[in-house]
Each structure stands twice: as C-alpha cells, then as structure tokens.
PDB file of C-alpha atoms in Angstrom:
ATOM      1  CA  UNK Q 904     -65.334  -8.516  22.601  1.00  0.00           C
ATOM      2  CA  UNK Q 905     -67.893  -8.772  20.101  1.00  0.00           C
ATOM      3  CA  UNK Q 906     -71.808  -7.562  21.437  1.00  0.00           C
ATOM      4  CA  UNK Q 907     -74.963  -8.640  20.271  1.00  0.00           C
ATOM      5  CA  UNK Q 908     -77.932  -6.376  21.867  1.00  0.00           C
ATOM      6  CA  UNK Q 909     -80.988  -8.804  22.241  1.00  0.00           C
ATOM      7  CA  UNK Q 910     -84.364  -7.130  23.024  1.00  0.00           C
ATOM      8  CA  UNK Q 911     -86.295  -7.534  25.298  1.00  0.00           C
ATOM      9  CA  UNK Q 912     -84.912  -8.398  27.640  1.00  0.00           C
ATOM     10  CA  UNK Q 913     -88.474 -10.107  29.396  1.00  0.00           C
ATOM     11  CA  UNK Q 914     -91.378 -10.861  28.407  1.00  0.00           C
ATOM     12  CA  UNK Q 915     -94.901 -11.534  30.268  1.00  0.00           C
ATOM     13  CA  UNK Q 916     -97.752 -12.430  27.687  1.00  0.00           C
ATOM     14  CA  UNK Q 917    -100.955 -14.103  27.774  1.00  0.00           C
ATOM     15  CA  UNK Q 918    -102.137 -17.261  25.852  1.00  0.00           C
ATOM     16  CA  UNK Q 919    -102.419 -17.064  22.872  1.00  0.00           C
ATOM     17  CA  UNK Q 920    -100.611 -13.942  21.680  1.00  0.00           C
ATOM     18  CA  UNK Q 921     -97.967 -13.240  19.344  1.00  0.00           C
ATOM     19  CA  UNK Q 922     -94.247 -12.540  20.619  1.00  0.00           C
ATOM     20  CA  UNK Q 923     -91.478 -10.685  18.815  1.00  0.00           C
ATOM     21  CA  UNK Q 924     -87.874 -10.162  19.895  1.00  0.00           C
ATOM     22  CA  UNK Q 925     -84.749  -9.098  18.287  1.00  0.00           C
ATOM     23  CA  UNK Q 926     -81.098  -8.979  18.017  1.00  0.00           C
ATOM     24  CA  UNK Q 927     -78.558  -6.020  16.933  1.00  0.00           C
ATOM     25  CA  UNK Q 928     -75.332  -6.392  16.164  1.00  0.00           C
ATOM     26  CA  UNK Q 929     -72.296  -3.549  15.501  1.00  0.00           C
ATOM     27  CA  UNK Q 930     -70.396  -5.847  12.835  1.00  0.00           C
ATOM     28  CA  UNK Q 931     -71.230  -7.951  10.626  1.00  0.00           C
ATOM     29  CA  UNK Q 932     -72.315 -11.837  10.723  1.00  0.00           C
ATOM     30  CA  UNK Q 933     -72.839 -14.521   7.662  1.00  0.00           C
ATOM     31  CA  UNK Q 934     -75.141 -16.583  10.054  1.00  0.00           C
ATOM     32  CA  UNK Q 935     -77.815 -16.124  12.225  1.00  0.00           C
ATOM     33  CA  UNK Q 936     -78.869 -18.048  14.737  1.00  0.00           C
ATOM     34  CA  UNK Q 937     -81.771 -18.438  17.626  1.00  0.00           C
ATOM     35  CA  UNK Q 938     -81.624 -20.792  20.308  1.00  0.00           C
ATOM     36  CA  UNK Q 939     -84.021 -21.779  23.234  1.00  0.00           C
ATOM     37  CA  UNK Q 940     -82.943 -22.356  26.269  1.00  0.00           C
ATOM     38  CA  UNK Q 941     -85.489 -24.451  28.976  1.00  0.00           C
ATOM     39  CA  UNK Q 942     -84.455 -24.623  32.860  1.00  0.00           C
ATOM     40  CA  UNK Q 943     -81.839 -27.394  33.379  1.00  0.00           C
ATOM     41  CA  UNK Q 944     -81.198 -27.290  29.688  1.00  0.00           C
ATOM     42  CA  UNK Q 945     -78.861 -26.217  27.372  1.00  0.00           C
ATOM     43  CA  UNK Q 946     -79.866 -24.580  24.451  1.00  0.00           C
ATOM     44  CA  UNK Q 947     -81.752 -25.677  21.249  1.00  0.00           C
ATOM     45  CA  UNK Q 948     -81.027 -24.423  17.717  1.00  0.00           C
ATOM     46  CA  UNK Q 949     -84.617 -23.495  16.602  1.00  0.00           C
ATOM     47  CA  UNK Q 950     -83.901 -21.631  13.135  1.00  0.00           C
ATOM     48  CA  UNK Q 951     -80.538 -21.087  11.801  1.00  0.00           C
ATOM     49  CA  UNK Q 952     -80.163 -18.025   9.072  1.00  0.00           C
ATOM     50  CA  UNK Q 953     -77.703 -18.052   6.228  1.00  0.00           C
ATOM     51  CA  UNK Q 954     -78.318 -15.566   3.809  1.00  0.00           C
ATOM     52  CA  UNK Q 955     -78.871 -11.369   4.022  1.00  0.00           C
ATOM     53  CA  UNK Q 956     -82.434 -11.104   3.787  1.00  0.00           C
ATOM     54  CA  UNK Q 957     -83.640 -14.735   4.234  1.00  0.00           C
ATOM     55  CA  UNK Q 958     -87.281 -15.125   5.781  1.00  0.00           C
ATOM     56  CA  UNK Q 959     -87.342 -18.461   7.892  1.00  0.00           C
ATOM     57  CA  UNK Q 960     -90.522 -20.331   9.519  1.00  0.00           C
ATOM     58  CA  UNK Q 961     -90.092 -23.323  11.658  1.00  0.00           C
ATOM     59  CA  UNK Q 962     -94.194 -24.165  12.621  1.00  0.00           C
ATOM     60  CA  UNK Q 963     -95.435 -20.912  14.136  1.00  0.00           C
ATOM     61  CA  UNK Q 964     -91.468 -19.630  14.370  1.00  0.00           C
ATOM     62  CA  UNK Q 965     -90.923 -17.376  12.178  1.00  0.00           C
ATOM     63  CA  UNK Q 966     -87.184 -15.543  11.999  1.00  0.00           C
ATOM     64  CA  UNK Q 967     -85.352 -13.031   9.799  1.00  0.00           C
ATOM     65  CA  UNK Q 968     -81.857 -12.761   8.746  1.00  0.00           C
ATOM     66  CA  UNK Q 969     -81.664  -8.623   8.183  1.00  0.00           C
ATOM     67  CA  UNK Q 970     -80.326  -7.399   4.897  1.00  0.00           C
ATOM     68  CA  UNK Q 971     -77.739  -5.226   6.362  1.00  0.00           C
ATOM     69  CA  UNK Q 972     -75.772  -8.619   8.030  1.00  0.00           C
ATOM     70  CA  UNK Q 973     -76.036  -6.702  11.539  1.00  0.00           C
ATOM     71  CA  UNK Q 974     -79.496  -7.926  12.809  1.00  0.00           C
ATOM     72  CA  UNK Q 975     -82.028 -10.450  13.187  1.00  0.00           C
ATOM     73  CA  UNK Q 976     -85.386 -10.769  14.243  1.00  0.00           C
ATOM     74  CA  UNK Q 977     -87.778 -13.820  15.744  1.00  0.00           C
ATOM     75  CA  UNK Q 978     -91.528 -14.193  16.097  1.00  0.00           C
ATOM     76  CA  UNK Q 979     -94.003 -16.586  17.618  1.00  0.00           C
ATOM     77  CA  UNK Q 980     -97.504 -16.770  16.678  1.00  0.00           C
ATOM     78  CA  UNK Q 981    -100.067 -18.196  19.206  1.00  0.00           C
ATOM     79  CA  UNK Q 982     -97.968 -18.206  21.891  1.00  0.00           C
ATOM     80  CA  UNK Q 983     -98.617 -21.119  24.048  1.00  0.00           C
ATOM     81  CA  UNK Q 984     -98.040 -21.980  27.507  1.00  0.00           C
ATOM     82  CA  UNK Q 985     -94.524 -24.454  26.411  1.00  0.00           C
ATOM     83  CA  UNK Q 986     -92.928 -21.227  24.870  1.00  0.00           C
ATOM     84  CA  UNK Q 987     -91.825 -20.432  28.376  1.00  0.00           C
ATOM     85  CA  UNK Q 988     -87.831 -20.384  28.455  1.00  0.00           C
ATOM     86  CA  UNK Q 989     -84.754 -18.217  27.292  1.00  0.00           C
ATOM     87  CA  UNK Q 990     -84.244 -17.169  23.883  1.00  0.00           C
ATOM     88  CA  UNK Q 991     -80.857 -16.421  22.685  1.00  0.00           C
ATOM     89  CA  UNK Q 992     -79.806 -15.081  19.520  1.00  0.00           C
ATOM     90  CA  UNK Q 993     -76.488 -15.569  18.026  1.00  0.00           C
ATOM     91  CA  UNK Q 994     -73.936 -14.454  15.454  1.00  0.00           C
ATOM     92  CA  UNK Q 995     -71.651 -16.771  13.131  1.00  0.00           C
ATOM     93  CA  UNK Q 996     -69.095 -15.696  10.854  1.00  0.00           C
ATOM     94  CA  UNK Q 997     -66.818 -17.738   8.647  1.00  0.00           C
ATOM     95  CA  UNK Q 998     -63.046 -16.961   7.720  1.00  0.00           C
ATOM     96  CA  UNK Q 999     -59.555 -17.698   8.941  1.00  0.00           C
ATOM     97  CA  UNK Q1000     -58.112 -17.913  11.924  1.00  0.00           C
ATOM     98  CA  UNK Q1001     -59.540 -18.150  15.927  1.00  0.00           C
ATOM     99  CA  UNK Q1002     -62.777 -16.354  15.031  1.00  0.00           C
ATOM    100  CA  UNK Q1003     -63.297 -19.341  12.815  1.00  0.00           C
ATOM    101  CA  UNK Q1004     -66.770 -21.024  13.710  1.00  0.00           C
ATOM    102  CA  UNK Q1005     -67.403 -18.820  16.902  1.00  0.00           C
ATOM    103  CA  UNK Q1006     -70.840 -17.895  17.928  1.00  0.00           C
ATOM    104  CA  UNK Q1007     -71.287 -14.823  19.781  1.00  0.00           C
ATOM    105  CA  UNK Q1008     -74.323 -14.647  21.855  1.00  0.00           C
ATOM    106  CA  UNK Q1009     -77.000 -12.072  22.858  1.00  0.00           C
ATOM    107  CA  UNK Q1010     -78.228 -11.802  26.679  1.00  0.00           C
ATOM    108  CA  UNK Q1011     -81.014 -13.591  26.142  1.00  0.00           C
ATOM    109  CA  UNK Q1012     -84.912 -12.758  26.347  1.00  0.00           C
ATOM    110  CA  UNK Q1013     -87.152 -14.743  28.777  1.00  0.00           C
ATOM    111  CA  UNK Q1014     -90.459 -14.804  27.890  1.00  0.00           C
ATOM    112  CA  UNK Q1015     -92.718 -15.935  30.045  1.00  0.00           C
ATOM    113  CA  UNK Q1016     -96.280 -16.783  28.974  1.00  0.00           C
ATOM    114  CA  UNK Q1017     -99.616 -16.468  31.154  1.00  0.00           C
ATOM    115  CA  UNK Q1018    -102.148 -19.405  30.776  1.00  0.00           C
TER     116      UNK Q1018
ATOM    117  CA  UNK V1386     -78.035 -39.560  17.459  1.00  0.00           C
ATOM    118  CA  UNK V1387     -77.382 -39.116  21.032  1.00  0.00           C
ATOM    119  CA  UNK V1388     -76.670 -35.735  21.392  1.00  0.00           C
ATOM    120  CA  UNK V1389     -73.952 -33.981  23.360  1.00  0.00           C
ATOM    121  CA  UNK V1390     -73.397 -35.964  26.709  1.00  0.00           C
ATOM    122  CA  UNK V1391     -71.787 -34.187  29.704  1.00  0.00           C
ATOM    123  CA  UNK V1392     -70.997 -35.154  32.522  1.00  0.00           C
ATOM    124  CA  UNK V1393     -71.341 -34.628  35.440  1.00  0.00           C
ATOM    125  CA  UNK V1394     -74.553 -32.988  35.848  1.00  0.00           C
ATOM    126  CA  UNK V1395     -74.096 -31.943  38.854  1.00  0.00           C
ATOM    127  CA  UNK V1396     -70.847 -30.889  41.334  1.00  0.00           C
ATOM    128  CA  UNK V1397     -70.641 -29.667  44.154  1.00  0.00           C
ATOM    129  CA  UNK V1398     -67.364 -29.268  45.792  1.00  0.00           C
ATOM    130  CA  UNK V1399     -65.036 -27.280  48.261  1.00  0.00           C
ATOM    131  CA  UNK V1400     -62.931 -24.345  47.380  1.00  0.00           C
ATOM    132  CA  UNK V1401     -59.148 -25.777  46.248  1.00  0.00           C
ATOM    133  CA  UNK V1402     -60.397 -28.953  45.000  1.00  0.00           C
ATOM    134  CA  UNK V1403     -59.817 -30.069  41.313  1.00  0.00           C
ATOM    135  CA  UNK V1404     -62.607 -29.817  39.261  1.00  0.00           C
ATOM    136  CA  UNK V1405     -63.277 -31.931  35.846  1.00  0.00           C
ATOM    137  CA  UNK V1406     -65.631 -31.728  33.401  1.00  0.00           C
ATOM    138  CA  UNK V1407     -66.063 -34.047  30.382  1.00  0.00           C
ATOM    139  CA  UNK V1408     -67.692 -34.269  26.988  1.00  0.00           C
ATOM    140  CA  UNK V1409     -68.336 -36.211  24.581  1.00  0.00           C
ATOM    141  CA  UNK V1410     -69.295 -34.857  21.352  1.00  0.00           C
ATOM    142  CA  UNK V1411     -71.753 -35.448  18.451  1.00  0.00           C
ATOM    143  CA  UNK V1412     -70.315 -38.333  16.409  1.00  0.00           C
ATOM    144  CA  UNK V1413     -68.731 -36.767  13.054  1.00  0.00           C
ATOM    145  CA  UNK V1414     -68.611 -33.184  14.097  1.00  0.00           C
ATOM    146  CA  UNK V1415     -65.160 -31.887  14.667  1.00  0.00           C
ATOM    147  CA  UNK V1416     -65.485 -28.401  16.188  1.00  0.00           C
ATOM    148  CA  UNK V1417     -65.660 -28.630  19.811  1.00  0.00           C
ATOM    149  CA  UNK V1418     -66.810 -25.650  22.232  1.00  0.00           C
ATOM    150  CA  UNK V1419     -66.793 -24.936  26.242  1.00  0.00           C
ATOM    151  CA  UNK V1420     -69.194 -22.279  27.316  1.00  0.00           C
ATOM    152  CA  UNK V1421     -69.849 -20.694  30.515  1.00  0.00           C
ATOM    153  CA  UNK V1422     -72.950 -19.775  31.927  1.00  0.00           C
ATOM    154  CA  UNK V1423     -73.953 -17.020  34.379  1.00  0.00           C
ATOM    155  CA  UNK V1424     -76.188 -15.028  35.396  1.00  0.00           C
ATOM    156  CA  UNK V1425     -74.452 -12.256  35.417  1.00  0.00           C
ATOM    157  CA  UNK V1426     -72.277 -12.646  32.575  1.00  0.00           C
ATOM    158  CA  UNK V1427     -74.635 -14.710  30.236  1.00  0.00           C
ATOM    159  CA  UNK V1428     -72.850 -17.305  27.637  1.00  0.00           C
ATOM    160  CA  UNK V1429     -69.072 -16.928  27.690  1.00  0.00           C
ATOM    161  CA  UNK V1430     -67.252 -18.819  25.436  1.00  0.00           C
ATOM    162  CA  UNK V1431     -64.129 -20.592  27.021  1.00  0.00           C
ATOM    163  CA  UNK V1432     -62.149 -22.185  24.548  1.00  0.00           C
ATOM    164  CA  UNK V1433     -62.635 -23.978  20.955  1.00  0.00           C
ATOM    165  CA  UNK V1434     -61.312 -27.019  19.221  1.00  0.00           C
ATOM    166  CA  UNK V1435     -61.293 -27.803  16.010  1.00  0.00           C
ATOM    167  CA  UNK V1436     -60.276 -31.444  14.665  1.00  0.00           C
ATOM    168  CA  UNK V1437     -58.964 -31.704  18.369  1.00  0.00           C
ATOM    169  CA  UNK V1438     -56.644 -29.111  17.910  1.00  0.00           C
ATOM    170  CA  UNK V1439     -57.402 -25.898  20.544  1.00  0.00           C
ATOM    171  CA  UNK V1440     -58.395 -22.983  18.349  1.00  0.00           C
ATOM    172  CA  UNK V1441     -58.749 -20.431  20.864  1.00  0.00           C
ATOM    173  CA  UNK V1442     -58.449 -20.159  24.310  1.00  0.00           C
ATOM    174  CA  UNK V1443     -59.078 -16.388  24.712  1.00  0.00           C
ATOM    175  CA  UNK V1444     -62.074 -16.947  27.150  1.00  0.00           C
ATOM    176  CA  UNK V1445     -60.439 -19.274  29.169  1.00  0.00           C
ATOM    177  CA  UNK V1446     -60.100 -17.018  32.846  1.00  0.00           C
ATOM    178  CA  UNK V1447     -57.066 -17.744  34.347  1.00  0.00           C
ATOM    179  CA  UNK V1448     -54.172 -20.503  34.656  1.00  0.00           C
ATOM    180  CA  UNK V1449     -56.726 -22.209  36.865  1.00  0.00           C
ATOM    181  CA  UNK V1450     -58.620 -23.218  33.874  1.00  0.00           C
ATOM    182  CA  UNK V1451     -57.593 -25.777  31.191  1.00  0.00           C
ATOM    183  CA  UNK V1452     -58.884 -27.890  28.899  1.00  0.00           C
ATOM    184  CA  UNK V1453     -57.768 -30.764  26.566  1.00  0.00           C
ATOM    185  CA  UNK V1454     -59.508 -32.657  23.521  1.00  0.00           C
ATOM    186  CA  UNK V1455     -57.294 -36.156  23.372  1.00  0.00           C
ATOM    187  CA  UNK V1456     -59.658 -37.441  20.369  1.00  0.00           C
ATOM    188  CA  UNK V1457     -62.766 -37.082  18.394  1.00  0.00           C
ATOM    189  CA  UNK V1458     -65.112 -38.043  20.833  1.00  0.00           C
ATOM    190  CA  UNK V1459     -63.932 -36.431  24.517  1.00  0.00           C
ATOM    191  CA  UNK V1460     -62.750 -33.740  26.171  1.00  0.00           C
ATOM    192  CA  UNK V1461     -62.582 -31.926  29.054  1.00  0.00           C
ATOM    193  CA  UNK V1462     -61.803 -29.335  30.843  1.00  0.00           C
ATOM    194  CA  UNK V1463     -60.593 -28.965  34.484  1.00  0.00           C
ATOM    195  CA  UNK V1464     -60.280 -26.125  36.822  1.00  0.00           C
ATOM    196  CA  UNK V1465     -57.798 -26.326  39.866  1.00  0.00           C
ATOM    197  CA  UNK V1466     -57.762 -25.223  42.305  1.00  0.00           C
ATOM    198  CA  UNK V1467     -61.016 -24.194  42.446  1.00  0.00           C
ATOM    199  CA  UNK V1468     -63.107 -20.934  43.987  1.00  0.00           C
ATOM    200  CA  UNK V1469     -66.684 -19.982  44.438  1.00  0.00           C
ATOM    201  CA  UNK V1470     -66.376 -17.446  41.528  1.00  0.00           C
ATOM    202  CA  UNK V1471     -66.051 -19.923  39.069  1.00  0.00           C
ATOM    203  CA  UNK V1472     -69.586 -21.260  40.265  1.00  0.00           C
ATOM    204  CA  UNK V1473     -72.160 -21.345  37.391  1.00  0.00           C
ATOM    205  CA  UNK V1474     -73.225 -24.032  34.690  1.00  0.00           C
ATOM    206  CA  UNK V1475     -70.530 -24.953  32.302  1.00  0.00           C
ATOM    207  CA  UNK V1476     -71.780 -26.483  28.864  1.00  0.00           C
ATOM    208  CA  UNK V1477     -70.170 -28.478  25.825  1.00  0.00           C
ATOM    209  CA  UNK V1478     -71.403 -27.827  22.120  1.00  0.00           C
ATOM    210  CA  UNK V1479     -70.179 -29.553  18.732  1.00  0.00           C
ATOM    211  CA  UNK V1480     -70.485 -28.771  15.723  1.00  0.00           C
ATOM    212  CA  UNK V1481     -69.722 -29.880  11.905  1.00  0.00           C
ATOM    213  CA  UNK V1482     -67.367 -27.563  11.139  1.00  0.00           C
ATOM    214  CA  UNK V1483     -67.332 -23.954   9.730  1.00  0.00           C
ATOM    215  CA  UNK V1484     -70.640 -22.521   9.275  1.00  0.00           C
ATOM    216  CA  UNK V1485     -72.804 -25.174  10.790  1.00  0.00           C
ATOM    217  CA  UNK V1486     -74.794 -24.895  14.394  1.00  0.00           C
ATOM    218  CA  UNK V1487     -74.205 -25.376  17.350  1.00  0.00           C
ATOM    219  CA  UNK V1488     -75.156 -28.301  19.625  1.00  0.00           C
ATOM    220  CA  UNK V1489     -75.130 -28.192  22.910  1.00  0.00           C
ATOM    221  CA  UNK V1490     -75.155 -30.658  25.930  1.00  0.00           C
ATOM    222  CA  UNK V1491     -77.267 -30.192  29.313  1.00  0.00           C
ATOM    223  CA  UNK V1492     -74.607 -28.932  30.983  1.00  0.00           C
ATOM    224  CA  UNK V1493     -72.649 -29.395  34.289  1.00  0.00           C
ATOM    225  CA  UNK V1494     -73.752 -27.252  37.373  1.00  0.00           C
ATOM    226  CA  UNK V1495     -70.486 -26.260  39.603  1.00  0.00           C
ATOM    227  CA  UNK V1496     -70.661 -25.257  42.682  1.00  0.00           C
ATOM    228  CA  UNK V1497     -67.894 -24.574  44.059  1.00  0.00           C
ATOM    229  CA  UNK V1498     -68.257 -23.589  48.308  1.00  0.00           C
TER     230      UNK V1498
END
C-alpha cells in the first residue's frame, strides 16, 4: 500500500525550543494534512494543506505543502510543555473510485518536550 | 458540534466473543472511516463509507471483521469471533466529502484476552 515516511521518528526537546518534522511521500497527494494525537485521544487536524507550495501558520504552527506534491513539512516555535503528543502527517488525494477521500498516514513522530 | 462519538470506550472481553463497535458521525458529513490503531502497525485504515454506501473494504483483515453504515448518523463495525491479535484501539472519523479532513472520535480500546 501507499507509504508516507514521517521523520523523526522521536523527539526530546527542552522548553522553549523550536521543533521541525517532516513527511515524504513516493506518489503524489493534492492534500496535506497534520494531525496531533494526545494519550487516550484520537487525533486532531491542526493544519490542512491544499495547494503545491502553500505556506500555512496556525499560532506558532507553521506547515508546508512541498511543491513537488510528494512532501510536507511542520514546525513549532517555542515549544511548550502541552506540545507533548504524536504527530501524524497524512496524504489526501481526490479522483474516482475506492481511493476516493482516503488518507494515508505517516508513523507518527512523538515529541516529547522537557520543562 | 459534538464531534465524533464512539462508543464504547473501553472493552475488554474473552477470545470468541462478539465484539461491536459503534459510531456516530459528525452531523452533515457523509464519508465515514474505521481505523485501526497499533503500535506496531500504526493507523490502518479498515473500511470507508461514503453516503452510507461501503467504498472500500480493502483493510478490513479477515471474514471476522465487518462493518455496516444503516444511515447517516451510525455505524458500526463488529468482529466475531474475536482473538487477542485484533487487540488495539479502533477509531471512527467523518468527513464532508471528497477533499475535506478528517475527524476523528476518541476511540474504542479492545482488548481482547
């Protein structure tokens, strides 16, 4: 099935510092998409992507949609302690037929973030 | 807007029994998603509705597993018998349609002993 390479796969960083993670992909997707994911949870759109090349802040999230359709990148400023959790990223593409509306996830990236 | 509700959060239950899960999806959206979680295998998606009608069931893991969608706002999805493997937390999503989001309930955690 379809892949999507998310990296890193952890994270330990202090207070206060800035975080970046990213997603690869082998084909190609018309949305991007990155999640959170707290324990007991299930994930939580944070910034969804829609065009090649699209530059996306949600308060000190800030996530791009790459211009070749096959990756995406997120980044948090001032991490703080509440950024603890899973990140996902995830791929959408639109057409016909059973690949209509399906997301494909990445593995995730836990970041964990030192006081 | 409540959100996805699923229920229930919890079950715990012997190897052989019949398992169900339900859902009950965002009011107006009409694409309709079971995902598996795992450690080991991450986010698996089971099967997909859309407008109640099953999409693809390519994920789905065996005859064990099925799932139905009987109107807008339910579905669920049942395994049975049941076996330890198919232990892990199983969540609903929704969405608009085509190109929108995905929204996803808190999940059921199944174990199955």
């Amino acid at each position: 099935g379809q892949q999507l390479n998310q990296s890193p796969q952890s994270m330990f960083i202090q207070e206060g510092e800035d975080v970046s993670m990213n997603c690869t992909s082998s084909s190609i997707f018309n949305t991007w998409l990155w999640y959170k994911q707290d324990p007991g949870e299930g994930p939580v759109l944070l910034i969804a992507l829609y065009k090649a090349g699209e530059l996306t802040s949600n308060g000190r999230l800030t996530a791009q949609f790459g211009i070749t359709r096959k990756d995406s990148f997120l980044n948090i400023s001032a991490s703080i302690p509440s950024d603890v959790g899973i990140y996902f990223c995830a791929g959408q593409r639109s057409g016909r037929g059973s690949t209509l509306g399906r997301l494909y996830f990445g593995r995730g990236t836990q970041l964990t973030v030192w006081p | 807007d409540a959100g996805v509700i699923q229920s229930p959060r919890h079950e715990v239950t012997e190897m052989g029994q019949e398992v169900t899960l339900r859902c009950k999806p965002i009011s107006g959206h009409n694409s309709l998603f079971w995902y598996r979680q795992t450690m080991m295998r991450g986010l698996e998606l089971l099967i997909y509705f859309n407008n109640n009608v099953p999409i693809d069931d390519s994920g789905m893991p065996e005859d064990r597993f099925s799932a139905k969608m009987p109107n807008a706002s339910f579905s669920t999805l049942k395994i049975q018998p049941s076996e330890p493997r198919d232990s892990a937390v199983y969540f609903c999503a929704s969405s608009r349609g085509t190109d929108s989001p995905l929204h996803f309930g808190n999940g059921t955690r199944l174990t199955v002993t």
